[in-house]
């Protein structure tokens, strides 16, 4: 059984899936300030709902961002700690890839999420393959919406960025998936239709931002 969760956005989303990718339990709570309080109880509730214990798990999948440091750190520390304690493989997935996979459109799409400071994380994706997977064509990157509006022009835009900056990006935010879904993450990893990466945080900074110190460790 696969446990999946993502905390790269304002949402804390958790799901449990069978090896075939069938979802047996899930939950999503949107609260940008309480990732640390919400994730552990949500995992416990999902496992309980599925009639499982942590020892019943065979793998863990986690969204690696990009996303704000504090929320992203909660998910990655939890995934890596559980993996170490339980002796399980931890599969990371770019959180923008999860959102792209959530789109049911048969067209190329863009994903734009909230990077705060009036910026967006964004990436471009090809149309879906026969198995539903999408190939990332460009990104992920972080920019002011106005600076990449011409890049996203003409594409459906998925994610919270389309809601916050739809007018600047020139898109409609009607029926847009705003946050990565743990259900899609779990199914994508179980079926091999999402690209798996190391469970390391994907942090992005604008080229004109100077870091005051060395890179932060996700475990520090």
PDB file of N, CA and C in Angstrom, residues 27-90:
ATOM      1  N   UNK A  27      -7.753  12.810   1.998  1.00  0.00           N
ATOM      2  CA  UNK A  27      -8.288  14.032   2.597  1.00  0.00           C
ATOM      3  C   UNK A  27      -7.454  15.204   2.124  1.00  0.00           C
ATOM      4  N   UNK A  28      -8.074  16.386   2.104  1.00  0.00           N
ATOM      5  CA  UNK A  28      -7.379  17.618   1.762  1.00  0.00           C
ATOM      6  C   UNK A  28      -7.903  18.736   2.638  1.00  0.00           C
ATOM      7  N   UNK A  29      -7.007  19.468   3.269  1.00  0.00           N
ATOM      8  CA  UNK A  29      -7.360  20.620   4.092  1.00  0.00           C
ATOM      9  C   UNK A  29      -6.528  21.802   3.643  1.00  0.00           C
ATOM     10  N   UNK A  30      -7.191  22.934   3.399  1.00  0.00           N
ATOM     11  CA  UNK A  30      -6.479  24.132   2.969  1.00  0.00           C
ATOM     12  C   UNK A  30      -6.292  25.057   4.169  1.00  0.00           C
ATOM     13  N   UNK A  31      -5.049  25.211   4.581  1.00  0.00           N
ATOM     14  CA  UNK A  31      -4.689  26.089   5.693  1.00  0.00           C
ATOM     15  C   UNK A  31      -3.197  26.351   5.591  1.00  0.00           C
ATOM     16  N   UNK A  32      -2.823  27.504   5.059  1.00  0.00           N
ATOM     17  CA  UNK A  32      -1.430  27.790   4.748  1.00  0.00           C
ATOM     18  C   UNK A  32      -0.533  27.896   5.966  1.00  0.00           C
ATOM     19  N   UNK A  33      -1.119  27.996   7.168  1.00  0.00           N
ATOM     20  CA  UNK A  33      -0.312  28.248   8.353  1.00  0.00           C
ATOM     21  C   UNK A  33      -0.203  27.061   9.299  1.00  0.00           C
ATOM     22  N   UNK A  34      -0.811  25.908   8.960  1.00  0.00           N
ATOM     23  CA  UNK A  34      -0.874  24.824   9.942  1.00  0.00           C
ATOM     24  C   UNK A  34      -0.416  23.477   9.378  1.00  0.00           C
ATOM     25  N   UNK A  35       0.499  23.486   8.431  1.00  0.00           N
ATOM     26  CA  UNK A  35       0.974  22.222   7.867  1.00  0.00           C
ATOM     27  C   UNK A  35       1.506  21.281   8.947  1.00  0.00           C
ATOM     28  N   UNK A  36       2.293  21.834   9.865  1.00  0.00           N
ATOM     29  CA  UNK A  36       2.892  21.010  10.910  1.00  0.00           C
ATOM     30  C   UNK A  36       1.871  20.398  11.843  1.00  0.00           C
ATOM     31  N   UNK A  37       0.762  21.076  12.058  1.00  0.00           N
ATOM     32  CA  UNK A  37      -0.291  20.554  12.929  1.00  0.00           C
ATOM     33  C   UNK A  37      -1.197  19.567  12.214  1.00  0.00           C
ATOM     34  N   UNK A  38      -1.388  19.752  10.917  1.00  0.00           N
ATOM     35  CA  UNK A  38      -2.401  18.990  10.193  1.00  0.00           C
ATOM     36  C   UNK A  38      -1.908  17.700   9.567  1.00  0.00           C
ATOM     37  N   UNK A  39      -0.630  17.642   9.171  1.00  0.00           N
ATOM     38  CA  UNK A  39      -0.189  16.493   8.380  1.00  0.00           C
ATOM     39  C   UNK A  39      -0.239  15.176   9.135  1.00  0.00           C
ATOM     40  N   UNK A  40       0.352  15.108  10.314  1.00  0.00           N
ATOM     41  CA  UNK A  40       0.390  13.836  11.054  1.00  0.00           C
ATOM     42  C   UNK A  40      -1.015  13.300  11.352  1.00  0.00           C
ATOM     43  N   UNK A  41      -1.948  14.130  11.872  1.00  0.00           N
ATOM     44  CA  UNK A  41      -3.304  13.621  12.087  1.00  0.00           C
ATOM     45  C   UNK A  41      -3.980  13.180  10.790  1.00  0.00           C
ATOM     46  N   UNK A  42      -3.710  13.875   9.686  1.00  0.00           N
ATOM     47  CA  UNK A  42      -4.323  13.485   8.414  1.00  0.00           C
ATOM     48  C   UNK A  42      -3.800  12.130   7.947  1.00  0.00           C
ATOM     49  N   UNK A  43      -2.500  11.882   8.137  1.00  0.00           N
ATOM     50  CA  UNK A  43      -1.934  10.574   7.789  1.00  0.00           C
ATOM     51  C   UNK A  43      -2.551   9.481   8.656  1.00  0.00           C
ATOM     52  N   UNK A  44      -2.642   9.742   9.962  1.00  0.00           N
ATOM     53  CA  UNK A  44      -3.226   8.757  10.879  1.00  0.00           C
ATOM     54  C   UNK A  44      -4.670   8.459  10.507  1.00  0.00           C
ATOM     55  N   UNK A  45      -5.428   9.496  10.158  1.00  0.00           N
ATOM     56  CA  UNK A  45      -6.837   9.310   9.807  1.00  0.00           C
ATOM     57  C   UNK A  45      -6.976   8.523   8.506  1.00  0.00           C
ATOM     58  N   UNK A  46      -6.118   8.805   7.531  1.00  0.00           N
ATOM     59  CA  UNK A  46      -6.190   8.087   6.257  1.00  0.00           C
ATOM     60  C   UNK A  46      -5.864   6.606   6.437  1.00  0.00           C
ATOM     61  N   UNK A  47      -4.824   6.327   7.220  1.00  0.00           N
ATOM     62  CA  UNK A  47      -4.478   4.931   7.479  1.00  0.00           C
ATOM     63  C   UNK A  47      -5.589   4.209   8.225  1.00  0.00           C
ATOM     64  N   UNK A  48      -6.166   4.889   9.216  1.00  0.00           N
ATOM     65  CA  UNK A  48      -7.266   4.294   9.976  1.00  0.00           C
ATOM     66  C   UNK A  48      -8.462   4.020   9.081  1.00  0.00           C
ATOM     67  N   UNK A  49      -8.797   4.989   8.212  1.00  0.00           N
ATOM     68  CA  UNK A  49      -9.931   4.816   7.304  1.00  0.00           C
ATOM     69  C   UNK A  49      -9.721   3.642   6.357  1.00  0.00           C
ATOM     70  N   UNK A  50      -8.463   3.406   5.980  1.00  0.00           N
ATOM     71  CA  UNK A  50      -8.151   2.297   5.079  1.00  0.00           C
ATOM     72  C   UNK A  50      -7.946   0.981   5.818  1.00  0.00           C
ATOM     73  N   UNK A  51      -8.029   1.022   7.163  1.00  0.00           N
ATOM     74  CA  UNK A  51      -7.820  -0.186   7.954  1.00  0.00           C
ATOM     75  C   UNK A  51      -6.381  -0.633   7.984  1.00  0.00           C
ATOM     76  N   UNK A  52      -5.453   0.334   7.939  1.00  0.00           N
ATOM     77  CA  UNK A  52      -4.028   0.020   7.869  1.00  0.00           C
ATOM     78  C   UNK A  52      -3.275   0.590   9.065  1.00  0.00           C
ATOM     79  N   UNK A  53      -2.068   0.106   9.252  1.00  0.00           N
ATOM     80  CA  UNK A  53      -1.115   0.694  10.184  1.00  0.00           C
ATOM     81  C   UNK A  53       0.095   1.123   9.362  1.00  0.00           C
ATOM     82  N   UNK A  54       0.984   1.933   9.914  1.00  0.00           N
ATOM     83  CA  UNK A  54       2.188   2.300   9.158  1.00  0.00           C
ATOM     84  C   UNK A  54       2.976   1.098   8.662  1.00  0.00           C
ATOM     85  N   UNK A  55       2.969   0.013   9.434  1.00  0.00           N
ATOM     86  CA  UNK A  55       3.713  -1.175   9.034  1.00  0.00           C
ATOM     87  C   UNK A  55       3.074  -1.887   7.839  1.00  0.00           C
ATOM     88  N   UNK A  56       1.840  -1.499   7.492  1.00  0.00           N
ATOM     89  CA  UNK A  56       1.187  -2.094   6.322  1.00  0.00           C
ATOM     90  C   UNK A  56       1.657  -1.467   5.017  1.00  0.00           C
ATOM     91  N   UNK A  57       2.343  -0.335   5.113  1.00  0.00           N
ATOM     92  CA  UNK A  57       2.749   0.400   3.920  1.00  0.00           C
ATOM     93  C   UNK A  57       3.918  -0.276   3.210  1.00  0.00           C
ATOM     94  N   UNK A  58       3.937  -0.114   1.892  1.00  0.00           N
ATOM     95  CA  UNK A  58       5.036  -0.637   1.089  1.00  0.00           C
ATOM     96  C   UNK A  58       5.826   0.480   0.409  1.00  0.00           C
ATOM     97  N   UNK A  59       5.339   1.714   0.510  1.00  0.00           N
ATOM     98  CA  UNK A  59       6.049   2.829  -0.100  1.00  0.00           C
ATOM     99  C   UNK A  59       5.416   4.149   0.293  1.00  0.00           C
ATOM    100  N   UNK A  60       6.168   5.227   0.083  1.00  0.00           N
ATOM    101  CA  UNK A  60       5.703   6.580   0.391  1.00  0.00           C
ATOM    102  C   UNK A  60       6.024   7.470  -0.804  1.00  0.00           C
ATOM    103  N   UNK A  61       5.073   8.320  -1.164  1.00  0.00           N
ATOM    104  CA  UNK A  61       5.283   9.302  -2.228  1.00  0.00           C
ATOM    105  C   UNK A  61       5.036  10.684  -1.660  1.00  0.00           C
ATOM    106  N   UNK A  62       5.858  11.648  -2.057  1.00  0.00           N
ATOM    107  CA  UNK A  62       5.738  12.995  -1.499  1.00  0.00           C
ATOM    108  C   UNK A  62       6.021  14.034  -2.577  1.00  0.00           C
ATOM    109  N   UNK A  63       5.247  15.124  -2.554  1.00  0.00           N
ATOM    110  CA  UNK A  63       5.504  16.239  -3.450  1.00  0.00           C
ATOM    111  C   UNK A  63       6.731  17.006  -2.988  1.00  0.00           C
ATOM    112  N   UNK A  64       7.645  17.303  -3.913  1.00  0.00           N
ATOM    113  CA  UNK A  64       8.898  17.961  -3.543  1.00  0.00           C
ATOM    114  C   UNK A  64       8.914  19.444  -3.881  1.00  0.00           C
ATOM    115  N   UNK A  65       7.772  19.992  -4.307  1.00  0.00           N
ATOM    116  CA  UNK A  65       7.712  21.397  -4.640  1.00  0.00           C
ATOM    117  C   UNK A  65       7.877  21.603  -6.137  1.00  0.00           C
ATOM    118  N   UNK A  66       8.148  22.850  -6.521  1.00  0.00           N
ATOM    119  CA  UNK A  66       8.543  23.977  -5.688  1.00  0.00           C
ATOM    120  C   UNK A  66       7.418  24.479  -4.805  1.00  0.00           C
ATOM    121  N   UNK A  67       7.815  25.073  -3.686  1.00  0.00           N
ATOM    122  CA  UNK A  67       6.858  25.616  -2.741  1.00  0.00           C
ATOM    123  C   UNK A  67       7.573  26.389  -1.661  1.00  0.00           C
ATOM    124  N   UNK A  68       6.828  27.158  -0.886  1.00  0.00           N
ATOM    125  CA  UNK A  68       7.420  27.889   0.240  1.00  0.00           C
ATOM    126  C   UNK A  68       8.125  26.934   1.199  1.00  0.00           C
ATOM    127  N   UNK A  69       9.242  27.364   1.751  1.00  0.00           N
ATOM    128  CA  UNK A  69      10.118  26.481   2.527  1.00  0.00           C
ATOM    129  C   UNK A  69       9.416  25.804   3.693  1.00  0.00           C
ATOM    130  N   UNK A  70       8.679  26.568   4.503  1.00  0.00           N
ATOM    131  CA  UNK A  70       8.140  26.007   5.753  1.00  0.00           C
ATOM    132  C   UNK A  70       7.185  24.854   5.497  1.00  0.00           C
ATOM    133  N   UNK A  71       6.192  25.058   4.647  1.00  0.00           N
ATOM    134  CA  UNK A  71       5.229  23.996   4.375  1.00  0.00           C
ATOM    135  C   UNK A  71       5.860  22.808   3.681  1.00  0.00           C
ATOM    136  N   UNK A  72       6.715  23.074   2.705  1.00  0.00           N
ATOM    137  CA  UNK A  72       7.377  22.003   1.965  1.00  0.00           C
ATOM    138  C   UNK A  72       8.234  21.157   2.891  1.00  0.00           C
ATOM    139  N   UNK A  73       8.920  21.792   3.811  1.00  0.00           N
ATOM    140  CA  UNK A  73       9.797  21.095   4.751  1.00  0.00           C
ATOM    141  C   UNK A  73       9.018  20.093   5.601  1.00  0.00           C
ATOM    142  N   UNK A  74       7.798  20.460   6.001  1.00  0.00           N
ATOM    143  CA  UNK A  74       6.976  19.572   6.831  1.00  0.00           C
ATOM    144  C   UNK A  74       6.737  18.241   6.125  1.00  0.00           C
ATOM    145  N   UNK A  75       6.342  18.304   4.865  1.00  0.00           N
ATOM    146  CA  UNK A  75       6.069  17.078   4.131  1.00  0.00           C
ATOM    147  C   UNK A  75       7.295  16.235   3.880  1.00  0.00           C
ATOM    148  N   UNK A  76       8.388  16.882   3.508  1.00  0.00           N
ATOM    149  CA  UNK A  76       9.597  16.129   3.191  1.00  0.00           C
ATOM    150  C   UNK A  76      10.242  15.519   4.424  1.00  0.00           C
ATOM    151  N   UNK A  77      10.274  16.246   5.513  1.00  0.00           N
ATOM    152  CA  UNK A  77      10.819  15.681   6.751  1.00  0.00           C
ATOM    153  C   UNK A  77       9.980  14.495   7.202  1.00  0.00           C
ATOM    154  N   UNK A  78       8.661  14.633   7.110  1.00  0.00           N
ATOM    155  CA  UNK A  78       7.775  13.537   7.511  1.00  0.00           C
ATOM    156  C   UNK A  78       7.991  12.313   6.629  1.00  0.00           C
ATOM    157  N   UNK A  79       8.067  12.518   5.323  1.00  0.00           N
ATOM    158  CA  UNK A  79       8.244  11.394   4.399  1.00  0.00           C
ATOM    159  C   UNK A  79       9.576  10.687   4.631  1.00  0.00           C
ATOM    160  N   UNK A  80      10.636  11.472   4.765  1.00  0.00           N
ATOM    161  CA  UNK A  80      11.961  10.863   4.931  1.00  0.00           C
ATOM    162  C   UNK A  80      12.106  10.187   6.288  1.00  0.00           C
ATOM    163  N   UNK A  81      11.488  10.752   7.317  1.00  0.00           N
ATOM    164  CA  UNK A  81      11.543  10.128   8.646  1.00  0.00           C
ATOM    165  C   UNK A  81      10.768   8.813   8.653  1.00  0.00           C
ATOM    166  N   UNK A  82       9.557   8.829   8.088  1.00  0.00           N
ATOM    167  CA  UNK A  82       8.768   7.600   8.022  1.00  0.00           C
ATOM    168  C   UNK A  82       9.490   6.541   7.193  1.00  0.00           C
ATOM    169  N   UNK A  83      10.075   6.959   6.079  1.00  0.00           N
ATOM    170  CA  UNK A  83      10.794   6.008   5.239  1.00  0.00           C
ATOM    171  C   UNK A  83      11.956   5.364   5.973  1.00  0.00           C
ATOM    172  N   UNK A  84      12.674   6.172   6.754  1.00  0.00           N
ATOM    173  CA  UNK A  84      13.813   5.652   7.507  1.00  0.00           C
ATOM    174  C   UNK A  84      13.358   4.692   8.594  1.00  0.00           C
ATOM    175  N   UNK A  85      12.337   5.072   9.335  1.00  0.00           N
ATOM    176  CA  UNK A  85      11.854   4.252  10.450  1.00  0.00           C
ATOM    177  C   UNK A  85      11.243   2.940   9.957  1.00  0.00           C
ATOM    178  N   UNK A  86      10.481   3.023   8.863  1.00  0.00           N
ATOM    179  CA  UNK A  86       9.758   1.855   8.370  1.00  0.00           C
ATOM    180  C   UNK A  86      10.551   1.057   7.330  1.00  0.00           C
ATOM    181  N   UNK A  87      11.697   1.589   6.916  1.00  0.00           N
ATOM    182  CA  UNK A  87      12.489   0.898   5.908  1.00  0.00           C
ATOM    183  C   UNK A  87      11.831   0.891   4.543  1.00  0.00           C
ATOM    184  N   UNK A  88      11.196   2.017   4.177  1.00  0.00           N
ATOM    185  CA  UNK A  88      10.449   2.099   2.925  1.00  0.00           C
ATOM    186  C   UNK A  88      11.120   3.041   1.936  1.00  0.00           C
ATOM    187  N   UNK A  89      10.935   2.771   0.664  1.00  0.00           N
ATOM    188  CA  UNK A  89      11.399   3.685  -0.378  1.00  0.00           C
ATOM    189  C   UNK A  89      10.496   4.914  -0.401  1.00  0.00           C
ATOM    190  N   UNK A  90      11.103   6.095  -0.508  1.00  0.00           N
ATOM    191  CA  UNK A  90      10.351   7.340  -0.586  1.00  0.00           C
ATOM    192  C   UNK A  90      10.540   7.919  -1.985  1.00  0.00           C
TER     193      UNK A  90
END
